[in-house]
Amino acid sequence: MFKRCEQALGLNQAELARLLGISAPMLSQLINARRIKIANPVAAARLTRMVSLADEVRAGLLTAACIWGFAFVVVKDSLDYIGAIYMLAFRFSIAA
């Protein structure tokens, strides 16, 4: 759970501890299963929100990758029917 937050949000362990409002040694104990509970309810609520945010980030990245991959296939297939110059003109007119 902690590693998922660190990776998805681009945080290191010290930054994660600071954002949660707990000490770095306590976070280390939680990560290594030497401590199983966060006593501070505010820190526990922050962790819950951070995990859901990390999941949203990962879902957004997956969605963006799927859209990009689909667009690649559409452009590749479209080039069989129209020229590259017309395709570029069409794409730039949509973007403008």
PDB file of C-alpha atoms in Angstrom:
ATOM      1  CA  MET A   1       0.000   0.000   0.000  1.00  0.00           C
ATOM      2  CA  PHE A   2       2.778   2.451   0.893  1.00  0.00           C
ATOM      3  CA  LYS A   3       4.883   1.490  -2.129  1.00  0.00           C
ATOM      4  CA  ARG A   4       1.847   1.957  -4.364  1.00  0.00           C
ATOM      5  CA  CYS A   5       1.453   5.524  -3.051  1.00  0.00           C
ATOM      6  CA  GLU A   6       5.163   6.239  -3.412  1.00  0.00           C
ATOM      7  CA  GLN A   7       5.279   5.014  -7.010  1.00  0.00           C
ATOM      8  CA  ALA A   8       2.010   6.493  -8.254  1.00  0.00           C
ATOM      9  CA  LEU A   9       2.521   9.891  -6.627  1.00  0.00           C
ATOM     10  CA  GLY A  10       6.291  10.097  -7.131  1.00  0.00           C
ATOM     11  CA  LEU A  11       7.115  10.405  -3.444  1.00  0.00           C
ATOM     12  CA  ASN A  12       9.994   9.067  -1.429  1.00  0.00           C
ATOM     13  CA  GLN A  13       9.568   7.638   2.055  1.00  0.00           C
ATOM     14  CA  ALA A  14      10.441  10.897   3.863  1.00  0.00           C
ATOM     15  CA  GLU A  15       7.964  12.904   1.768  1.00  0.00           C
ATOM     16  CA  LEU A  16       5.243  10.318   2.340  1.00  0.00           C
ATOM     17  CA  ALA A  17       5.821  10.429   6.102  1.00  0.00           C
ATOM     18  CA  ARG A  18       5.716  14.238   6.098  1.00  0.00           C
ATOM     19  CA  LEU A  19       2.456  14.305   4.122  1.00  0.00           C
ATOM     20  CA  LEU A  20       0.862  11.729   6.406  1.00  0.00           C
ATOM     21  CA  GLY A  21       1.981  13.636   9.495  1.00  0.00           C
ATOM     22  CA  ILE A  22       3.946  10.760  11.009  1.00  0.00           C
ATOM     23  CA  SER A  23       7.630  10.294  11.638  1.00  0.00           C
ATOM     24  CA  ALA A  24       9.874   8.563   9.109  1.00  0.00           C
ATOM     25  CA  PRO A  25      10.818   5.815  11.608  1.00  0.00           C
ATOM     26  CA  MET A  26       7.139   5.098  12.264  1.00  0.00           C
ATOM     27  CA  LEU A  27       6.465   4.854   8.525  1.00  0.00           C
ATOM     28  CA  SER A  28       9.411   2.486   8.215  1.00  0.00           C
ATOM     29  CA  GLN A  29       7.941   0.303  10.969  1.00  0.00           C
ATOM     30  CA  LEU A  30       4.582   0.258   9.186  1.00  0.00           C
ATOM     31  CA  ILE A  31       6.175  -0.661   5.868  1.00  0.00           C
ATOM     32  CA  ASN A  32       8.207  -3.470   7.444  1.00  0.00           C
ATOM     33  CA  ALA A  33       5.180  -4.782   9.431  1.00  0.00           C
ATOM     34  CA  ARG A  34       6.771  -4.081  12.799  1.00  0.00           C
ATOM     35  CA  ARG A  35       3.796  -1.837  13.512  1.00  0.00           C
ATOM     36  CA  ILE A  36       0.317  -2.678  12.269  1.00  0.00           C
ATOM     37  CA  LYS A  37      -1.752   0.331  13.267  1.00  0.00           C
ATOM     38  CA  ILE A  38      -1.606   4.112  12.932  1.00  0.00           C
ATOM     39  CA  ALA A  39      -2.790   5.569  16.239  1.00  0.00           C
ATOM     40  CA  ASN A  40      -3.430   9.047  14.867  1.00  0.00           C
ATOM     41  CA  PRO A  41      -6.886   9.083  13.192  1.00  0.00           C
ATOM     42  CA  VAL A  42      -5.975  12.118  11.087  1.00  0.00           C
ATOM     43  CA  ALA A  43      -2.908  10.328   9.679  1.00  0.00           C
ATOM     44  CA  ALA A  44      -4.996   7.209   9.028  1.00  0.00           C
ATOM     45  CA  ALA A  45      -7.574   9.301   7.130  1.00  0.00           C
ATOM     46  CA  ARG A  46      -4.781  10.947   5.125  1.00  0.00           C
ATOM     47  CA  LEU A  47      -3.405   7.521   4.223  1.00  0.00           C
ATOM     48  CA  THR A  48      -6.830   6.326   3.086  1.00  0.00           C
ATOM     49  CA  ARG A  49      -7.233   9.395   0.875  1.00  0.00           C
ATOM     50  CA  MET A  50      -3.686   9.041  -0.457  1.00  0.00           C
ATOM     51  CA  VAL A  51      -4.289   5.399  -1.432  1.00  0.00           C
ATOM     52  CA  SER A  52      -7.476   6.338  -3.283  1.00  0.00           C
ATOM     53  CA  LEU A  53      -5.622   9.211  -4.991  1.00  0.00           C
ATOM     54  CA  ALA A  54      -2.826   6.834  -6.042  1.00  0.00           C
ATOM     55  CA  ASP A  55      -5.431   4.464  -7.501  1.00  0.00           C
ATOM     56  CA  GLU A  56      -7.032   7.365  -9.402  1.00  0.00           C
ATOM     57  CA  VAL A  57      -3.638   8.369 -10.801  1.00  0.00           C
ATOM     58  CA  ARG A  58      -2.917   4.828 -11.933  1.00  0.00           C
ATOM     59  CA  ALA A  59      -6.384   4.511 -13.511  1.00  0.00           C
ATOM     60  CA  GLY A  60      -5.878   7.821 -15.308  1.00  0.00           C
ATOM     61  CA  LEU A  61      -2.539   6.694 -16.673  1.00  0.00           C
ATOM     62  CA  LEU A  62      -4.057   3.450 -17.888  1.00  0.00           C
ATOM     63  CA  THR A  63      -6.902   5.337 -19.570  1.00  0.00           C
ATOM     64  CA  ALA A  64      -4.462   7.724 -21.244  1.00  0.00           C
ATOM     65  CA  ALA A  65      -2.360   4.803 -22.484  1.00  0.00           C
ATOM     66  CA  CYS A  66      -5.443   3.076 -23.914  1.00  0.00           C
ATOM     67  CA  ILE A  67      -6.561   6.236 -25.706  1.00  0.00           C
ATOM     68  CA  TRP A  68      -3.086   6.804 -27.093  1.00  0.00           C
ATOM     69  CA  GLY A  69      -2.845   3.212 -28.291  1.00  0.00           C
ATOM     70  CA  PHE A  70      -6.273   3.370 -29.932  1.00  0.00           C
ATOM     71  CA  ALA A  71      -5.402   6.673 -31.629  1.00  0.00           C
ATOM     72  CA  PHE A  72      -2.233   5.126 -33.031  1.00  0.00           C
ATOM     73  CA  VAL A  73      -4.208   2.322 -34.668  1.00  0.00           C
ATOM     74  CA  VAL A  74      -6.783   4.767 -36.072  1.00  0.00           C
ATOM     75  CA  VAL A  75      -4.100   7.019 -37.570  1.00  0.00           C
ATOM     76  CA  LYS A  76      -2.213   4.062 -39.030  1.00  0.00           C
ATOM     77  CA  ASP A  77      -5.356   2.671 -40.663  1.00  0.00           C
ATOM     78  CA  SER A  78      -6.459   6.120 -41.866  1.00  0.00           C
ATOM     79  CA  LEU A  79      -3.212   6.624 -43.734  1.00  0.00           C
ATOM     80  CA  ASP A  80      -4.235   3.742 -46.014  1.00  0.00           C
ATOM     81  CA  TYR A  81      -7.150   5.843 -47.269  1.00  0.00           C
ATOM     82  CA  ILE A  82      -5.914   9.463 -47.210  1.00  0.00           C
ATOM     83  CA  GLY A  83      -2.521  11.070 -47.647  1.00  0.00           C
ATOM     84  CA  ALA A  84      -0.259  12.068 -44.788  1.00  0.00           C
ATOM     85  CA  ILE A  85      -0.602  15.792 -45.567  1.00  0.00           C
ATOM     86  CA  TYR A  86      -4.400  15.588 -45.353  1.00  0.00           C
ATOM     87  CA  MET A  87      -4.186  13.609 -42.124  1.00  0.00           C
ATOM     88  CA  LEU A  88      -1.881  16.215 -40.569  1.00  0.00           C
ATOM     89  CA  ALA A  89      -4.154  19.035 -41.731  1.00  0.00           C
ATOM     90  CA  PHE A  90      -7.157  17.256 -40.187  1.00  0.00           C
ATOM     91  CA  ARG A  91      -5.371  16.654 -36.874  1.00  0.00           C
ATOM     92  CA  PHE A  92      -4.107  20.233 -36.631  1.00  0.00           C
ATOM     93  CA  SER A  93      -7.552  21.636 -37.455  1.00  0.00           C
ATOM     94  CA  ILE A  94      -9.049  19.592 -34.608  1.00  0.00           C
ATOM     95  CA  ALA A  95      -6.338  20.764 -32.222  1.00  0.00           C
ATOM     96  CA  ALA A  96      -6.805  24.442 -33.124  1.00  0.00           C
TER      97      ALA A  96
END
